[in-house]
CSV table of C-alpha atoms in Angstrom, one decimal:
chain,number,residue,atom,x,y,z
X,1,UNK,CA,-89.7,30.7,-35.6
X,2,UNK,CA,-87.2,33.3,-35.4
X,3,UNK,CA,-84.1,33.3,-33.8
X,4,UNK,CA,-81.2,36.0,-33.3
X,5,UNK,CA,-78.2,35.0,-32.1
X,6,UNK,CA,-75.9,38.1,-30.8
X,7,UNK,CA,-71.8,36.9,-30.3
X,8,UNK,CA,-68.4,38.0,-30.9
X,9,UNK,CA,-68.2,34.6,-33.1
X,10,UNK,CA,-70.6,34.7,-35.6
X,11,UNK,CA,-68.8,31.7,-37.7
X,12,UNK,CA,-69.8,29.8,-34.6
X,13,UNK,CA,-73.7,29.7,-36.2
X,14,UNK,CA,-72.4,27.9,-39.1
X,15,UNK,CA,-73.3,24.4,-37.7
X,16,UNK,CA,-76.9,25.8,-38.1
X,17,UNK,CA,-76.4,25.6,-41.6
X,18,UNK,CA,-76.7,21.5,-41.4
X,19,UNK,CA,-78.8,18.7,-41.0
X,20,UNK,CA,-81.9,18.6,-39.4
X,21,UNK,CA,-81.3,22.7,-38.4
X,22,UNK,CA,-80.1,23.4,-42.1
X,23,UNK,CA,-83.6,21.5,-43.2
X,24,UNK,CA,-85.8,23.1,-41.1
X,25,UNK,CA,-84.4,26.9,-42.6
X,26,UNK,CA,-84.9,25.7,-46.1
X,27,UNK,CA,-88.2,24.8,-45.6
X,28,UNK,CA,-88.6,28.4,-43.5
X,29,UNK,CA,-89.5,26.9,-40.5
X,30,UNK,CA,-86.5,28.5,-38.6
X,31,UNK,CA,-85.5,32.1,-39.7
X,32,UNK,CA,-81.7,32.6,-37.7
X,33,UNK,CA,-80.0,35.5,-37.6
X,34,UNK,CA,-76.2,35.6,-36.5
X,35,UNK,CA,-74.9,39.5,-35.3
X,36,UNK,CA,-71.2,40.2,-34.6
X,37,UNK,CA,-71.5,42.2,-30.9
X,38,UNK,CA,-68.5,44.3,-32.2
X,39,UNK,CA,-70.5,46.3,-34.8
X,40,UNK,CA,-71.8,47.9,-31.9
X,41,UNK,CA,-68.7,49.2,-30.5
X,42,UNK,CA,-67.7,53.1,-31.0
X,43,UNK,CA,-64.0,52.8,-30.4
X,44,UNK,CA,-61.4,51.7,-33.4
X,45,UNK,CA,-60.0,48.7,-31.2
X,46,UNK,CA,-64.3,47.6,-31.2
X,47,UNK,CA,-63.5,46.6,-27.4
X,48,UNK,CA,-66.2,44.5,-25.9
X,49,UNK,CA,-64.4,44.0,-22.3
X,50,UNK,CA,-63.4,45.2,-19.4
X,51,UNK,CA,-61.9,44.8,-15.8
X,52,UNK,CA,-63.9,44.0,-13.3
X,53,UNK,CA,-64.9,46.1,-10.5
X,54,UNK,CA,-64.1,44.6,-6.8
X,55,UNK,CA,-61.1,43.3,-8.8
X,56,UNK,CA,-60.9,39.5,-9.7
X,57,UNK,CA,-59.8,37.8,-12.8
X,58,UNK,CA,-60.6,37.9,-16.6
X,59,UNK,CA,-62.6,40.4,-18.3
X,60,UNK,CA,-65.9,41.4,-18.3
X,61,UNK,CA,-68.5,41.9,-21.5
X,62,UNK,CA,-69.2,46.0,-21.3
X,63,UNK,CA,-72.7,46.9,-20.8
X,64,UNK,CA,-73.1,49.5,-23.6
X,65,UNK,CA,-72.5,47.6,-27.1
X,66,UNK,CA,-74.8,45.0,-25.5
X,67,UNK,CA,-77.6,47.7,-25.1
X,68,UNK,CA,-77.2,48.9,-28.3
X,69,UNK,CA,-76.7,45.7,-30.3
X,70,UNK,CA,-80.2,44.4,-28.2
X,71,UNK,CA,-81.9,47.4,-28.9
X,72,UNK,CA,-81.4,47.3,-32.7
X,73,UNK,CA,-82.1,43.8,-32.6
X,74,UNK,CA,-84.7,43.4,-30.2
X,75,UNK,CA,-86.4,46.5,-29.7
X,76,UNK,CA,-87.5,48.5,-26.9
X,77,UNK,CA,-90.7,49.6,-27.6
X,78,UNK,CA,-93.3,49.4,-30.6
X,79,UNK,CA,-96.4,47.4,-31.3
X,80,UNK,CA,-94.2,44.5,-32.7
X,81,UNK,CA,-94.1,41.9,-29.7
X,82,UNK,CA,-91.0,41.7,-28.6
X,83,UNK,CA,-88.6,38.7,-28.1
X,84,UNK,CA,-87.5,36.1,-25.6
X,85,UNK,CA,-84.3,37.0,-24.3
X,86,UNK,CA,-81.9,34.5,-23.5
X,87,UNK,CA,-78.6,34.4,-21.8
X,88,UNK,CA,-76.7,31.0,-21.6
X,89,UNK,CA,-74.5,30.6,-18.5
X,90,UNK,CA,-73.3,28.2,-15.9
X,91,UNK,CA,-75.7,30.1,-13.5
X,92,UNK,CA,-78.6,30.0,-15.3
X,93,UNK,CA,-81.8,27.9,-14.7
X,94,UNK,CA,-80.9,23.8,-15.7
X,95,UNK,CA,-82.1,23.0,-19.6
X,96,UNK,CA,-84.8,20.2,-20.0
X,97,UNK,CA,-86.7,18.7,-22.3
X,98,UNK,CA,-89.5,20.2,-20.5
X,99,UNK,CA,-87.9,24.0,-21.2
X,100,UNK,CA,-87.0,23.1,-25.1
X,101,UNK,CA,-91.1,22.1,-26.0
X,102,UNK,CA,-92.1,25.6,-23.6
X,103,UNK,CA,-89.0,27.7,-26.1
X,104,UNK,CA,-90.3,26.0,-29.2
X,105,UNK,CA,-94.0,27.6,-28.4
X,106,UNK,CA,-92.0,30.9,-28.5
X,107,UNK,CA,-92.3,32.7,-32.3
X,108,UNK,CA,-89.2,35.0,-31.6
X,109,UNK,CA,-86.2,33.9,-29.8
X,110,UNK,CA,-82.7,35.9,-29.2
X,111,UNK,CA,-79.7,34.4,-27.6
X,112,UNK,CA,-76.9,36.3,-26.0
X,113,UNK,CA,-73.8,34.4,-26.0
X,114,UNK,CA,-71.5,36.0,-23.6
X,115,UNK,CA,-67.4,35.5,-23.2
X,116,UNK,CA,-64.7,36.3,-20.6
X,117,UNK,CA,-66.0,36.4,-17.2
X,118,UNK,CA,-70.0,36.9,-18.6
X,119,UNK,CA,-72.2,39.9,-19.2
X,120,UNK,CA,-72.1,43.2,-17.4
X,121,UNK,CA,-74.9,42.0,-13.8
X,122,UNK,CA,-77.4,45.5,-15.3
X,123,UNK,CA,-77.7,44.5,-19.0
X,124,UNK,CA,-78.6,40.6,-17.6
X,125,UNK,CA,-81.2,42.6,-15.2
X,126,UNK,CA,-82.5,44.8,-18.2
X,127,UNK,CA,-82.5,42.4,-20.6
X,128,UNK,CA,-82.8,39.1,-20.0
X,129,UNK,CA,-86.0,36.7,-19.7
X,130,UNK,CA,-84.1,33.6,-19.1
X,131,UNK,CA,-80.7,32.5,-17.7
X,132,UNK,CA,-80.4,29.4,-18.5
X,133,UNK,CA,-77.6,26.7,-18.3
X,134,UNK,CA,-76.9,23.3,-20.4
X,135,UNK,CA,-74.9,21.8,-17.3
X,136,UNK,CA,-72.8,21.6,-14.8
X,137,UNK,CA,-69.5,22.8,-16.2
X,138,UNK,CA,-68.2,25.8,-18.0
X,139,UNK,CA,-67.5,26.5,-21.7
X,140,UNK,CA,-65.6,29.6,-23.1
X,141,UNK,CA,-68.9,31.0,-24.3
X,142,UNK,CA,-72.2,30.9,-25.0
X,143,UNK,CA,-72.1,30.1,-28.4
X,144,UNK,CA,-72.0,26.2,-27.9
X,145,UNK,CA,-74.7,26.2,-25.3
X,146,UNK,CA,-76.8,28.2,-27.9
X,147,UNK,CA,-76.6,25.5,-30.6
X,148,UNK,CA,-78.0,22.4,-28.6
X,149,UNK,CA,-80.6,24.4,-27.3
X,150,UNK,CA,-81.7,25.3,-30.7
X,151,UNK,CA,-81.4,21.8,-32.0
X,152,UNK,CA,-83.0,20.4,-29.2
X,153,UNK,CA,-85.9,23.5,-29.7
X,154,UNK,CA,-85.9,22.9,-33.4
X,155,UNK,CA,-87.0,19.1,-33.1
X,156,UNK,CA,-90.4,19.7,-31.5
X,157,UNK,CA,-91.1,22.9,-34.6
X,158,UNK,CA,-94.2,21.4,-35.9
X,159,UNK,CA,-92.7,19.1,-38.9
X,160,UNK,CA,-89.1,19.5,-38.8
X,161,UNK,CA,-88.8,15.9,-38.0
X,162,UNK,CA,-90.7,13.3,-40.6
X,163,UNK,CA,-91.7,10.6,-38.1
X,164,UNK,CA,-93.7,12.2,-35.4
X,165,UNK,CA,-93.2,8.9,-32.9
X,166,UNK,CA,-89.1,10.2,-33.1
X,167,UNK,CA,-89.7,13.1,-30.7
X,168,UNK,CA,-92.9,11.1,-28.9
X,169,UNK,CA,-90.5,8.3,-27.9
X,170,UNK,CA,-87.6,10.5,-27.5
X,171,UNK,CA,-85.4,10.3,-23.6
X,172,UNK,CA,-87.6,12.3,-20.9
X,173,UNK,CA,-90.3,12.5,-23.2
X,174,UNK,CA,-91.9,10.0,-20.6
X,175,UNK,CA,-89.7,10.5,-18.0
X,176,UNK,CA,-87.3,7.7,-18.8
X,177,UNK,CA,-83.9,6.8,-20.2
X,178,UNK,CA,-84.3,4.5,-23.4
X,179,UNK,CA,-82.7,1.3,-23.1
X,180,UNK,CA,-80.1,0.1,-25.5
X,181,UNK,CA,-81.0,0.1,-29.4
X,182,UNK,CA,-80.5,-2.9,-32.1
X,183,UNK,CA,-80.2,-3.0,-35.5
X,184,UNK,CA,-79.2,-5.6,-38.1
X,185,UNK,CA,-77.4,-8.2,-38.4
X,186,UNK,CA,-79.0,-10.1,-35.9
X,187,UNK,CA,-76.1,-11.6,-34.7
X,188,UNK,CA,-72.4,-9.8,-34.3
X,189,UNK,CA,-69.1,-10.4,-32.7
X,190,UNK,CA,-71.2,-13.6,-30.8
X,191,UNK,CA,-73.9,-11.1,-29.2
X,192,UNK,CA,-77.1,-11.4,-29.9
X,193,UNK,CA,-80.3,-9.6,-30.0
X,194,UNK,CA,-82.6,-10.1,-27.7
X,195,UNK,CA,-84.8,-12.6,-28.8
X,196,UNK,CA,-87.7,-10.9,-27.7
X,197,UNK,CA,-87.3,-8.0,-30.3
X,198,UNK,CA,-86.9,-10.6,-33.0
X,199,UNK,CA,-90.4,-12.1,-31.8
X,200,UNK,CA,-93.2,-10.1,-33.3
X,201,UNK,CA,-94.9,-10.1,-30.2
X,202,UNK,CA,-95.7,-6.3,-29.9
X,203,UNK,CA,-96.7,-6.3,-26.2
X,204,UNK,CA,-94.0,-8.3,-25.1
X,205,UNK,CA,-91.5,-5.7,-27.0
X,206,UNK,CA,-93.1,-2.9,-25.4
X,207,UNK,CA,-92.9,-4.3,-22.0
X,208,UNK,CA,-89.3,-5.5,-22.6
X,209,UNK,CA,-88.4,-1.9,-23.7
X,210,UNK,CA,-90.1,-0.6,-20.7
X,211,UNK,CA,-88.1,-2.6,-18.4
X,212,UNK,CA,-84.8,-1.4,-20.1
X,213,UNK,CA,-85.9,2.2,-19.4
X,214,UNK,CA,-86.7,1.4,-16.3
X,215,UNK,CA,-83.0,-0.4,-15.7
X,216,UNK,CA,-81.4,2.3,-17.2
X,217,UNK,CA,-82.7,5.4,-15.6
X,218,UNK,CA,-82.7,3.5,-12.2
X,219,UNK,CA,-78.9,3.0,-12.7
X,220,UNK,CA,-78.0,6.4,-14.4
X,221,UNK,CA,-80.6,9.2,-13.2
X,222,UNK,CA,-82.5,7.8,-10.7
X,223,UNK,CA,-83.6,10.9,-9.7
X,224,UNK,CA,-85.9,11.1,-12.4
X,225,UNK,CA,-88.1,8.2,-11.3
X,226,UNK,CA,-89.4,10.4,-8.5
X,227,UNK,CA,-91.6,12.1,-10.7
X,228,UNK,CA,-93.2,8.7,-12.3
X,229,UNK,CA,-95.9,6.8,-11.5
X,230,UNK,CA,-94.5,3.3,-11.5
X,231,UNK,CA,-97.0,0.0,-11.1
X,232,UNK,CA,-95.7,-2.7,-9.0
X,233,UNK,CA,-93.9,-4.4,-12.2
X,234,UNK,CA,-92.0,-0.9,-12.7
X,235,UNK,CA,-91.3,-0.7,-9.0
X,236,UNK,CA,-89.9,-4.4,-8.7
X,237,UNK,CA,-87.6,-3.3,-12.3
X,238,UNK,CA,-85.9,-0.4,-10.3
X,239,UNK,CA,-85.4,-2.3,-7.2
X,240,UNK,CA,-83.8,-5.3,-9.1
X,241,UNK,CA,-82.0,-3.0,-10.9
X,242,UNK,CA,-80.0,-1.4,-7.8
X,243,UNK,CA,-78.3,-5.0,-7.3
X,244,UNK,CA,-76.6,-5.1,-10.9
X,245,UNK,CA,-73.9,-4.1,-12.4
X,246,UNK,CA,-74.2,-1.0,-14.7
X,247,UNK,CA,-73.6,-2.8,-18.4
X,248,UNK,CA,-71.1,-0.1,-20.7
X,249,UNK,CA,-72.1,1.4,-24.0
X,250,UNK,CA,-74.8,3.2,-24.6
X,251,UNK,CA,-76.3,6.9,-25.3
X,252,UNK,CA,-79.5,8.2,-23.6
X,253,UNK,CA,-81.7,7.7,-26.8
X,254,UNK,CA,-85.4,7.7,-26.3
X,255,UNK,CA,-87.6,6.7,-23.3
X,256,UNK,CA,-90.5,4.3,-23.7
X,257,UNK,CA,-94.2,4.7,-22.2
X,258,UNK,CA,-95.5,2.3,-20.3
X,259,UNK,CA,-97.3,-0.8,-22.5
X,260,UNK,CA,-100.7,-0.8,-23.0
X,261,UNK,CA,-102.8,-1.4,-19.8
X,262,UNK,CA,-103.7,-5.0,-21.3
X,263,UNK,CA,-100.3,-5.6,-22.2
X,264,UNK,CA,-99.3,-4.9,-18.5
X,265,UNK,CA,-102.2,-7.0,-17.2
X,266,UNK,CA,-100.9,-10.0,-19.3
X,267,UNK,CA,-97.1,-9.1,-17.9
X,268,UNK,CA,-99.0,-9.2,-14.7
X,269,UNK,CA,-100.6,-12.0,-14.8
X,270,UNK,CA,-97.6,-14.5,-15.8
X,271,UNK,CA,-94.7,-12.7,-13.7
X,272,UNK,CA,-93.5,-14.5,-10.8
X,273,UNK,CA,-94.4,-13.4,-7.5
X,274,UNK,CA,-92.4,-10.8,-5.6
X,275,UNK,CA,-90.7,-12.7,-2.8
């Protein structure tokens, strides 16, 4: 994949230089290129911004070193296809899982990482293919937004993670929040881990893992469950879990499928009755 990144802070890229992103370019499964917005400009202050019309506050990103800097990047015509324009922005369209796996089909990406008070409207309407936005609050630029949208797009590029089950299991994959994580010793502090991950019994596991999901994404997102199709076990998970408390500590992590169908006929089986 290739990806373009146009800003007025190119030394904002350099995270991209690390980890699983700085892996994936060595092995040349992401190309990125970082452009300073200001080598378009054709005065000697290389202004960017201006005032808004109607008045307001702040400054607004002019349209012109935008055209240019898209046109030399993007290209306007020609048999070469031409890229997916992006523009982050507390406007855009919400950033899911779902959108990251559709951007990672894409072979040529090219982020526009506005500043000030955003984009001229007509270079947006010219230019862009997607608005999109990483949540519900406002940064001072794009830039961020544009780095965990790449990692997150960079994690489904065929191989760039080793185990294959990582992105499988990983939170929304399923639809679901993963429960809390454990690790050695098996004891700390006086807590425990649950026994049942310490038993060997892999259906059991599964179905304990399941219920934590379930627990979790009742308490924290429930409005993800409305998507799911949840079996009377799931159903009687969520419904317990609106009477507890919400336990602290804790990031999203993975989700977890639903056990095998004879692992959930076993559950089945030996669960108490609803009452």
């Amino acid at each position: 994949m290739r990806v373009d990144v146009i800003t007025i802070f190119p030394d904002y890229l350099e995270p991209l230089r690390l980890s699983l992103l700085g892996k994936a370019r060595d092995r040349g499964m992401l190309r990125v290129h970082g452009h300073d917005l200001r080598d378009w400009t054709t005065d000697r202050h290389r202004t960017v911004d201006d005032t808004p019309y109607g008045g307001g506050p702040g400054m607004v990103m002019r349209p012109e070193p935008w055209d240019a800097a898209l046109r030399a990047v993007a290209g306007s015509d020609g048999p070469a296809p031409r890229p997916r324009v992006i523009v982050p922005t507390p406007a855009g369209r919400p950033f899911t899982q779902a959108y990251a796996a559709e951007l990672a089909a894409e072979p040529w990406l090219v982020f526009c990482c506005g500043r000030y008070e955003g984009i001229d409207g007509r270079v947006v309407e010219a230019w862009a293919d997607d608005e999109i936005s990483i949540g519900d609050y406002v940064l001072s630029g794009g830039e961020v937004a544009t780095l965990v949208m790449l990692e997150a797009i960079t994690r489904l590029l065929p191989g760039a993670v080793g185990n294959a089950e990582s992105i499988s299991d990983d939170s929304f994959a399923h639809g679901l929040l993963e429960g809390p994580v454990y690790t050695r010793p098996p004891e700390w502090d006086g807590r425990r881990v649950p026994d049942v991950l310490l038993s060997g019994d892999h259906g059991a596991i599964a179905r304990f893992r399941r219920d934590q999901a379930l627990r979790r994404t009742a308490r924290r997102r429930p409005e993800l469950l409305a998507a799911l199709d949840l079996d009377d076990r799931d159903q009687r998970v969520v419904a317990e879990a609106g009477t507890e408390a919400e336990p602290g500590g804790g990031g999203p992590g993975r989700a977890w499928p639903a056990p095998a169908d004879e692992d959930r006929a076993k559950d089945e089986d030996t669960a108490a009755p609803a009452g």
